[in-house]
Tab-separated table of C-alpha atoms and ligand atoms in Angstrom:
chain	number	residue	atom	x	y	z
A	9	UNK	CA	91.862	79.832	80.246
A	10	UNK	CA	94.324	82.629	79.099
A	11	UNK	CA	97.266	82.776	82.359
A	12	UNK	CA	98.305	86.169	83.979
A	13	UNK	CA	101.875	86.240	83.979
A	14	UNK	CA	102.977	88.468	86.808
A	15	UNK	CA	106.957	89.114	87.003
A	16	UNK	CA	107.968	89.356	90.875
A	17	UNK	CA	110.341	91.928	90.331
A	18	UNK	CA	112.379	94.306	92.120
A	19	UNK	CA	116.148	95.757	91.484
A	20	UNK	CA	117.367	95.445	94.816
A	21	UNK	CA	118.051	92.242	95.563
A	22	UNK	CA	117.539	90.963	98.853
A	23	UNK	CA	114.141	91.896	98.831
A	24	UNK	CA	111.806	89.298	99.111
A	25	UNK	CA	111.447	87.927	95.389
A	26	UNK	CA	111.890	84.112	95.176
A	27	UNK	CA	110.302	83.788	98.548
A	28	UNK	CA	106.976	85.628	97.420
A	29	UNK	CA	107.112	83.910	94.193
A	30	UNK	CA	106.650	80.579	96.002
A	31	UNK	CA	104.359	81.603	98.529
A	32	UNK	CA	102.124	83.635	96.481
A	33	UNK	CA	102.423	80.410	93.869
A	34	UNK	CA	101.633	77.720	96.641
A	35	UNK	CA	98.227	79.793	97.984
A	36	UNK	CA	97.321	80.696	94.346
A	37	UNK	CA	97.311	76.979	94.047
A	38	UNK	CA	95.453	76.509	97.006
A	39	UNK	CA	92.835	78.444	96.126
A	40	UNK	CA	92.497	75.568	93.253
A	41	UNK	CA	94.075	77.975	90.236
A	42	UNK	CA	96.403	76.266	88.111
A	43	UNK	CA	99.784	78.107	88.871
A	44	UNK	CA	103.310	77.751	86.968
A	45	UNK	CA	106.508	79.219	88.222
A	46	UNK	CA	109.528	80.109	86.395
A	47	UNK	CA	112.666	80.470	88.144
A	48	UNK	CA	114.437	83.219	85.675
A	49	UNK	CA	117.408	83.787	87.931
A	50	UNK	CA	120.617	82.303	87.032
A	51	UNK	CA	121.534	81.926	90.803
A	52	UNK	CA	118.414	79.536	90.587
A	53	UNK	CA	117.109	80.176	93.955
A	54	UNK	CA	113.614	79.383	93.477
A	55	UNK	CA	114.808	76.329	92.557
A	56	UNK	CA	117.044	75.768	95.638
A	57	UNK	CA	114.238	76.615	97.565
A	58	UNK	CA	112.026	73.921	96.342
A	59	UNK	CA	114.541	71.253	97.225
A	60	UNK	CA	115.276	70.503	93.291
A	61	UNK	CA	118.930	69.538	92.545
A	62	UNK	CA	120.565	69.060	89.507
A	63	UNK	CA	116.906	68.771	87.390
A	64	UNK	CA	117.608	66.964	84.114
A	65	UNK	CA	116.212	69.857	81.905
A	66	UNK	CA	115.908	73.501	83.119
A	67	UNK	CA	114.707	76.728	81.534
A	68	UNK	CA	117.986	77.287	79.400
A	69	UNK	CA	116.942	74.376	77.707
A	70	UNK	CA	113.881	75.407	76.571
A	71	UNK	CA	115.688	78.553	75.418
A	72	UNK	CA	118.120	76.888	73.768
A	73	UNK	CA	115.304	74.871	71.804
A	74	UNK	CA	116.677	71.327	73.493
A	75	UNK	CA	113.941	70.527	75.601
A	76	UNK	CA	110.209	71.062	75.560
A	77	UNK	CA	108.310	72.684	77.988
A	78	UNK	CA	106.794	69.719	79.615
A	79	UNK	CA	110.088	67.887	79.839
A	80	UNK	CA	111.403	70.267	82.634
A	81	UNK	CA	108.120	70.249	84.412
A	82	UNK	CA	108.673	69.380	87.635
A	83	UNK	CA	105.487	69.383	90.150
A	84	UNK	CA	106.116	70.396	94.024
A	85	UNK	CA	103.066	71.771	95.962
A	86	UNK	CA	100.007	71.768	94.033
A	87	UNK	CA	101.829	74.157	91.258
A	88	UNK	CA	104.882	73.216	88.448
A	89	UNK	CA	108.012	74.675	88.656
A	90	UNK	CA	110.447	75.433	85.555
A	91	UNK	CA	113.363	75.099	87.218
A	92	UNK	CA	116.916	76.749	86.479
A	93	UNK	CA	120.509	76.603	87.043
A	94	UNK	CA	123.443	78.620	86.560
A	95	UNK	CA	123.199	77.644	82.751
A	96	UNK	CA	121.004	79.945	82.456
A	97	UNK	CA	123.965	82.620	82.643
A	98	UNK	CA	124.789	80.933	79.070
A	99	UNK	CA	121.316	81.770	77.615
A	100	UNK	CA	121.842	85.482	78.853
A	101	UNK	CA	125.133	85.273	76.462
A	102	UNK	CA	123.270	83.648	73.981
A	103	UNK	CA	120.440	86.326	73.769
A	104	UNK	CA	122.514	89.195	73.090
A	105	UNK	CA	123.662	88.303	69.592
A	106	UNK	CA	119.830	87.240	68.935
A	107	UNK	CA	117.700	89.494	66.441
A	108	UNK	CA	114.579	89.368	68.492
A	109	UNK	CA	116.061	89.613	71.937
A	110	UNK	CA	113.984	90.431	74.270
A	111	UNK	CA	111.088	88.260	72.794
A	112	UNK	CA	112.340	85.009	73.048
A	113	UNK	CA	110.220	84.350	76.096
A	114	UNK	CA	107.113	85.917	75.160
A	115	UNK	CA	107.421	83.640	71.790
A	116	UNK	CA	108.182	80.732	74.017
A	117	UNK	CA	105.348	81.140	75.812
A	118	UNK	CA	102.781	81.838	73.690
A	119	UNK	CA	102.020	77.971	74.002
A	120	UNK	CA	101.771	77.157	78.080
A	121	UNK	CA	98.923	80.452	78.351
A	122	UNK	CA	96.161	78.069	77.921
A	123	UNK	CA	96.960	75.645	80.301
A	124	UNK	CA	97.380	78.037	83.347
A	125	UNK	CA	95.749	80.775	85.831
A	126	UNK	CA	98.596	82.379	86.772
A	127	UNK	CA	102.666	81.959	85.767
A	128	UNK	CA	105.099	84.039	88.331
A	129	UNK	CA	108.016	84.522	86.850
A	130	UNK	CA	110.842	84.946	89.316
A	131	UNK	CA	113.325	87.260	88.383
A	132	UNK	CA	116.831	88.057	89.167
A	133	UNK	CA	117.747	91.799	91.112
A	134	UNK	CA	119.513	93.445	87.603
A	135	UNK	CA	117.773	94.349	84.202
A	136	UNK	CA	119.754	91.774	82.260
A	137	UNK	CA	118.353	90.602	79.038
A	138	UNK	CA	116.925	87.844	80.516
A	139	UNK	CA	114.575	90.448	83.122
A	140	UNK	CA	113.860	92.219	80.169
A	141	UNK	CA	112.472	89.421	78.435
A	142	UNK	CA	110.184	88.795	81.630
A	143	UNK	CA	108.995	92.063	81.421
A	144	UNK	CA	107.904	91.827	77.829
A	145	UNK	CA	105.941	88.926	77.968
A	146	UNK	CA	104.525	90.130	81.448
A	147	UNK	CA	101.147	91.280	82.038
A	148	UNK	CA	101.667	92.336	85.374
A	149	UNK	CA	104.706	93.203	87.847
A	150	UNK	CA	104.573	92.541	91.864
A	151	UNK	CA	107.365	94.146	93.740
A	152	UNK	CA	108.071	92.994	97.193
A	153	UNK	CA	109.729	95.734	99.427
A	154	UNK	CA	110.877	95.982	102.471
A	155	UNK	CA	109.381	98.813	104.945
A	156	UNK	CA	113.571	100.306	105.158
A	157	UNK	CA	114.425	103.944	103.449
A	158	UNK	CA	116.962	102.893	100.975
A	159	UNK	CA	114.032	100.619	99.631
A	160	UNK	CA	112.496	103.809	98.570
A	161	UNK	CA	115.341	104.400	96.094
A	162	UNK	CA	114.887	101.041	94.507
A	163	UNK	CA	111.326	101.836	94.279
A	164	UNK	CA	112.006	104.819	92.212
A	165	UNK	CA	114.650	102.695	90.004
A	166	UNK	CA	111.592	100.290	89.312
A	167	UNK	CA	109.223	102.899	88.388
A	168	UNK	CA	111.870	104.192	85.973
A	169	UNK	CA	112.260	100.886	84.759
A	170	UNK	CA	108.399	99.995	84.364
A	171	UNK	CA	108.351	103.580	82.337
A	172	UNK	CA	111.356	102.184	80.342
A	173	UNK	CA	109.945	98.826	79.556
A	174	UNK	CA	106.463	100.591	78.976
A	175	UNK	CA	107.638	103.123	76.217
A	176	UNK	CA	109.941	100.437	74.359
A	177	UNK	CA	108.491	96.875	74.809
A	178	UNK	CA	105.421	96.055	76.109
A	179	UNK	CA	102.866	99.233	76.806
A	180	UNK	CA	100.280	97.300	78.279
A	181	UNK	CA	102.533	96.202	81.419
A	182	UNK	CA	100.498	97.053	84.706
A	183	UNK	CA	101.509	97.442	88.234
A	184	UNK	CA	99.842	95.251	90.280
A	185	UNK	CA	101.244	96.704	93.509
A	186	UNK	CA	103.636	96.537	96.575
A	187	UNK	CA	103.564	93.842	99.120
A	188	UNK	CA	105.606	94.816	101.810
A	189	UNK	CA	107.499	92.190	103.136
A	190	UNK	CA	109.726	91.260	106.637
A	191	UNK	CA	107.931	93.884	108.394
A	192	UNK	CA	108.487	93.979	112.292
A	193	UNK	CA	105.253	95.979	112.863
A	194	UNK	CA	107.336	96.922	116.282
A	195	UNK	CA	109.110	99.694	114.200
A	196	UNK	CA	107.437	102.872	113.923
A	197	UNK	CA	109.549	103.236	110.350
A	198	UNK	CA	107.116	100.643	108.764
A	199	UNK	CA	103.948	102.546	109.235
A	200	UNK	CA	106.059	105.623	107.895
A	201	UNK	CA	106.713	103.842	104.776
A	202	UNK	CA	103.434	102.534	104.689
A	203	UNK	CA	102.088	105.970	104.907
A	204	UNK	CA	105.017	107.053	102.366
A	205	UNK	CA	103.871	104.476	99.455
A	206	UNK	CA	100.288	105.173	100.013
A	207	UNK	CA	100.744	108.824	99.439
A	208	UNK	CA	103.190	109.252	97.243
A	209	UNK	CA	102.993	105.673	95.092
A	210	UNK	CA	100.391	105.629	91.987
A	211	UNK	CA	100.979	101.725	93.217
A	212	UNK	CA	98.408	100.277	94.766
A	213	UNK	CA	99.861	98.585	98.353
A	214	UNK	CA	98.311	95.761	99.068
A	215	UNK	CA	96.901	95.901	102.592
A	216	UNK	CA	98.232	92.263	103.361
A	217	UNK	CA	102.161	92.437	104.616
A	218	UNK	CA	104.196	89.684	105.075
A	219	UNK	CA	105.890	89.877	108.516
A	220	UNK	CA	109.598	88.905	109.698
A	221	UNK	CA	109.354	85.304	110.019
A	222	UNK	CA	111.572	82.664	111.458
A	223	UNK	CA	109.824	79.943	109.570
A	224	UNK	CA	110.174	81.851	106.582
A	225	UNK	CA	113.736	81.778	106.829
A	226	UNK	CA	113.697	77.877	107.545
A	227	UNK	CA	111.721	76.438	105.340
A	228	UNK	CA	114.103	76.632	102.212
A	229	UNK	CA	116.269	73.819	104.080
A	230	UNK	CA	113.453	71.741	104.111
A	231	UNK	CA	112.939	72.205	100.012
A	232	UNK	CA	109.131	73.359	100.697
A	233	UNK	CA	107.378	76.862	100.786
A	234	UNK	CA	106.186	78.472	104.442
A	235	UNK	CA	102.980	77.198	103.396
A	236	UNK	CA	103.595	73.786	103.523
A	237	UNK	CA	106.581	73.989	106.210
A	238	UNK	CA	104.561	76.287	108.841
A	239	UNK	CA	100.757	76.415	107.656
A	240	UNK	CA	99.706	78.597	110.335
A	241	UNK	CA	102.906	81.057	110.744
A	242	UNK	CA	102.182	84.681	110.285
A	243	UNK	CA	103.832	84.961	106.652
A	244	UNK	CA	101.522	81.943	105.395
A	245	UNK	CA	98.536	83.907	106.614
A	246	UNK	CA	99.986	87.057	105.296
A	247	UNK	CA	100.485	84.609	101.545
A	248	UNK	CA	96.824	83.563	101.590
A	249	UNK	CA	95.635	86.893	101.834
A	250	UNK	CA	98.013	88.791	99.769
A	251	UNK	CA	96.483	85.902	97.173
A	252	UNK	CA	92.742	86.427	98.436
A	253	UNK	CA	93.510	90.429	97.381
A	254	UNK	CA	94.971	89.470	93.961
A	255	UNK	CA	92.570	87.659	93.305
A	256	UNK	CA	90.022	89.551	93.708
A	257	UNK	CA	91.794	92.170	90.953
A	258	UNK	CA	90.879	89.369	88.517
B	313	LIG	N1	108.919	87.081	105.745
B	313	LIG	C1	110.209	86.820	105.946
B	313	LIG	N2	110.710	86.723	107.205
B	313	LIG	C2	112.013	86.463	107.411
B	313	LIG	N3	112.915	86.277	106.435
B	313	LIG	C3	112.486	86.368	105.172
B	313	LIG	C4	111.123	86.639	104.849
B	313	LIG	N4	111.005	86.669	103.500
B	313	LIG	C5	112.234	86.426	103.008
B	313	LIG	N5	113.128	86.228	103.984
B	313	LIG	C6	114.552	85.938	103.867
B	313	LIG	O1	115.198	87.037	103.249
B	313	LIG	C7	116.227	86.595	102.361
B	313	LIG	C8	115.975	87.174	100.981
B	313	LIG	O2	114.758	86.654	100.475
B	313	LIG	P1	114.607	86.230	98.960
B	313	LIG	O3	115.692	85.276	98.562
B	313	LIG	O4	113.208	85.814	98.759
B	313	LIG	O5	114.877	87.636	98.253
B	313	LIG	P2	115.133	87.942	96.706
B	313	LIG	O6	114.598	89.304	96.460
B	313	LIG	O7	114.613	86.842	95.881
B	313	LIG	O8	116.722	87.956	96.641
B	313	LIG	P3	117.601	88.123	95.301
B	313	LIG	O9	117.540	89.583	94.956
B	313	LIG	O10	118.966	87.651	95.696
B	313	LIG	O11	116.964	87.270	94.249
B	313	LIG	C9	116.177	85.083	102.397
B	313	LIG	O12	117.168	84.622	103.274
B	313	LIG	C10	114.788	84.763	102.944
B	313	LIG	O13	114.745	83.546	103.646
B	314	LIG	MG1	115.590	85.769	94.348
């Protein structure tokens, strides 16, 4: 087993991230691959979301070289999250006086590819050091958008970035595609930017979209993903076949 680590990524913030992270993560997992998430975000959101508080090591630690991997595992949903607080602001400090900066993940996990199918890495909306280090070790980047114009912008921010990243850290990173995500299909400006991305986006779009959701936006309270909050609501669906597609691309 050698893990494809796909950063969820996207500049704008707002857009969709930590909530495909987890929902992508839970129906990778239900498709029986071995999935890992890390929440790389020092707002720790995907954290939040999962209903962990306070966990007694996080990401920073492993950064810091205090903890072990397996010592912040904590499992939730058929997956393991890394979970993170906001000391990982410190470890964004910390990595800008280091020599090998924006490897420190990539070294870090060298040793957890083995043991997973998939790790998501859940990243924060800004090209800190710590978003730069996801993109290095990254095979992969998924970038949730929202069907709205100024989302166009941040699209061609990200494929600025991906050249960026490409020419100066790590050329083999691939764009796995667009998911669009909260679309109201209702809204003729959706199918526009559908039609937009498809003809104007080397991306691929992935033909599942993740519609506005109500249980979407409730399920964080509960500390649990749409998928196991609302099984059967339209973003669920949407997850499992956004999943079924990537998949298949493996
Ligand atoms: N399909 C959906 N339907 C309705 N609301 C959604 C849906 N997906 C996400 N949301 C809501 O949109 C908001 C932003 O989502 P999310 O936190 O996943 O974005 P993000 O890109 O990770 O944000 P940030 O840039 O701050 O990290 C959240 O309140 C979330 O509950
Ligand atoms: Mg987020």
């Amino acid at each position: 087993m050698q893990a494809s680590i796909i950063a969820v990524m996207n500049q704008k913030g707002g857009t969709g991230k930590t909530t495909t992270t987890i929902n992508l993560g839970v129906a990778l997992a239900e498709a029986g691959k071995k999935v890992l998430l890390l929440d790389i975000d020092p707002q720790g959101s995907l954290t939040w979301h999962l209903g962990v508080v306070e966990p007694p090591q996080d990401l920073a630690d492993v950064f810091f070289g205090d903890a072990d991997w397996q010592s912040t595992f904590v499992e939730k949903e058929k997956l393991t999250l890394v979970p993170s607080t906001i000391e990982l602001a410190n470890t964004e400090l910390s990595l800008a006086t280091h020599p090998d900066r924006t490897r420190v993940l990539q070294k870090l996990l060298t040793v957890l590819r083995s043991d997973f199918d998939f790790i998501l890495l859940d990243c924060a909306p800004s090209l800190s050091l710590l978003t730069i280090n996801a993109l290095t070790v990254a095979d992969q980047i998924l970038i949730p958008l929202r069907p709205e114009i100024l989302a166009l912008k941040g699209l061609d921010l990200m494929s600025r970035t991906v050249q960026n990243v490409r020419k100066t850290y790590n050329p083999n990173l691939k764009v796995l595609g667009i998911v669009l995500v909260m679309v109201d299909l209702r809204m003729s400006i959706t199918k526009e930017i559908y039609e937009y991305l498809i003809e104007q986006t080397p991306y691929k779009v992935f033909d599942a979209h993740i519609e506005l959701d109500e249980k979407t936006i409730e399920a964080p309270s509960f500390g649990t993903s749409t998928l196991s909050y609302a099984p059967d609501s339209l973003s669920s669906r949407a997850y499992r076949r956004l999943a079924k597609e990537i998949l298949e691309l493996f």
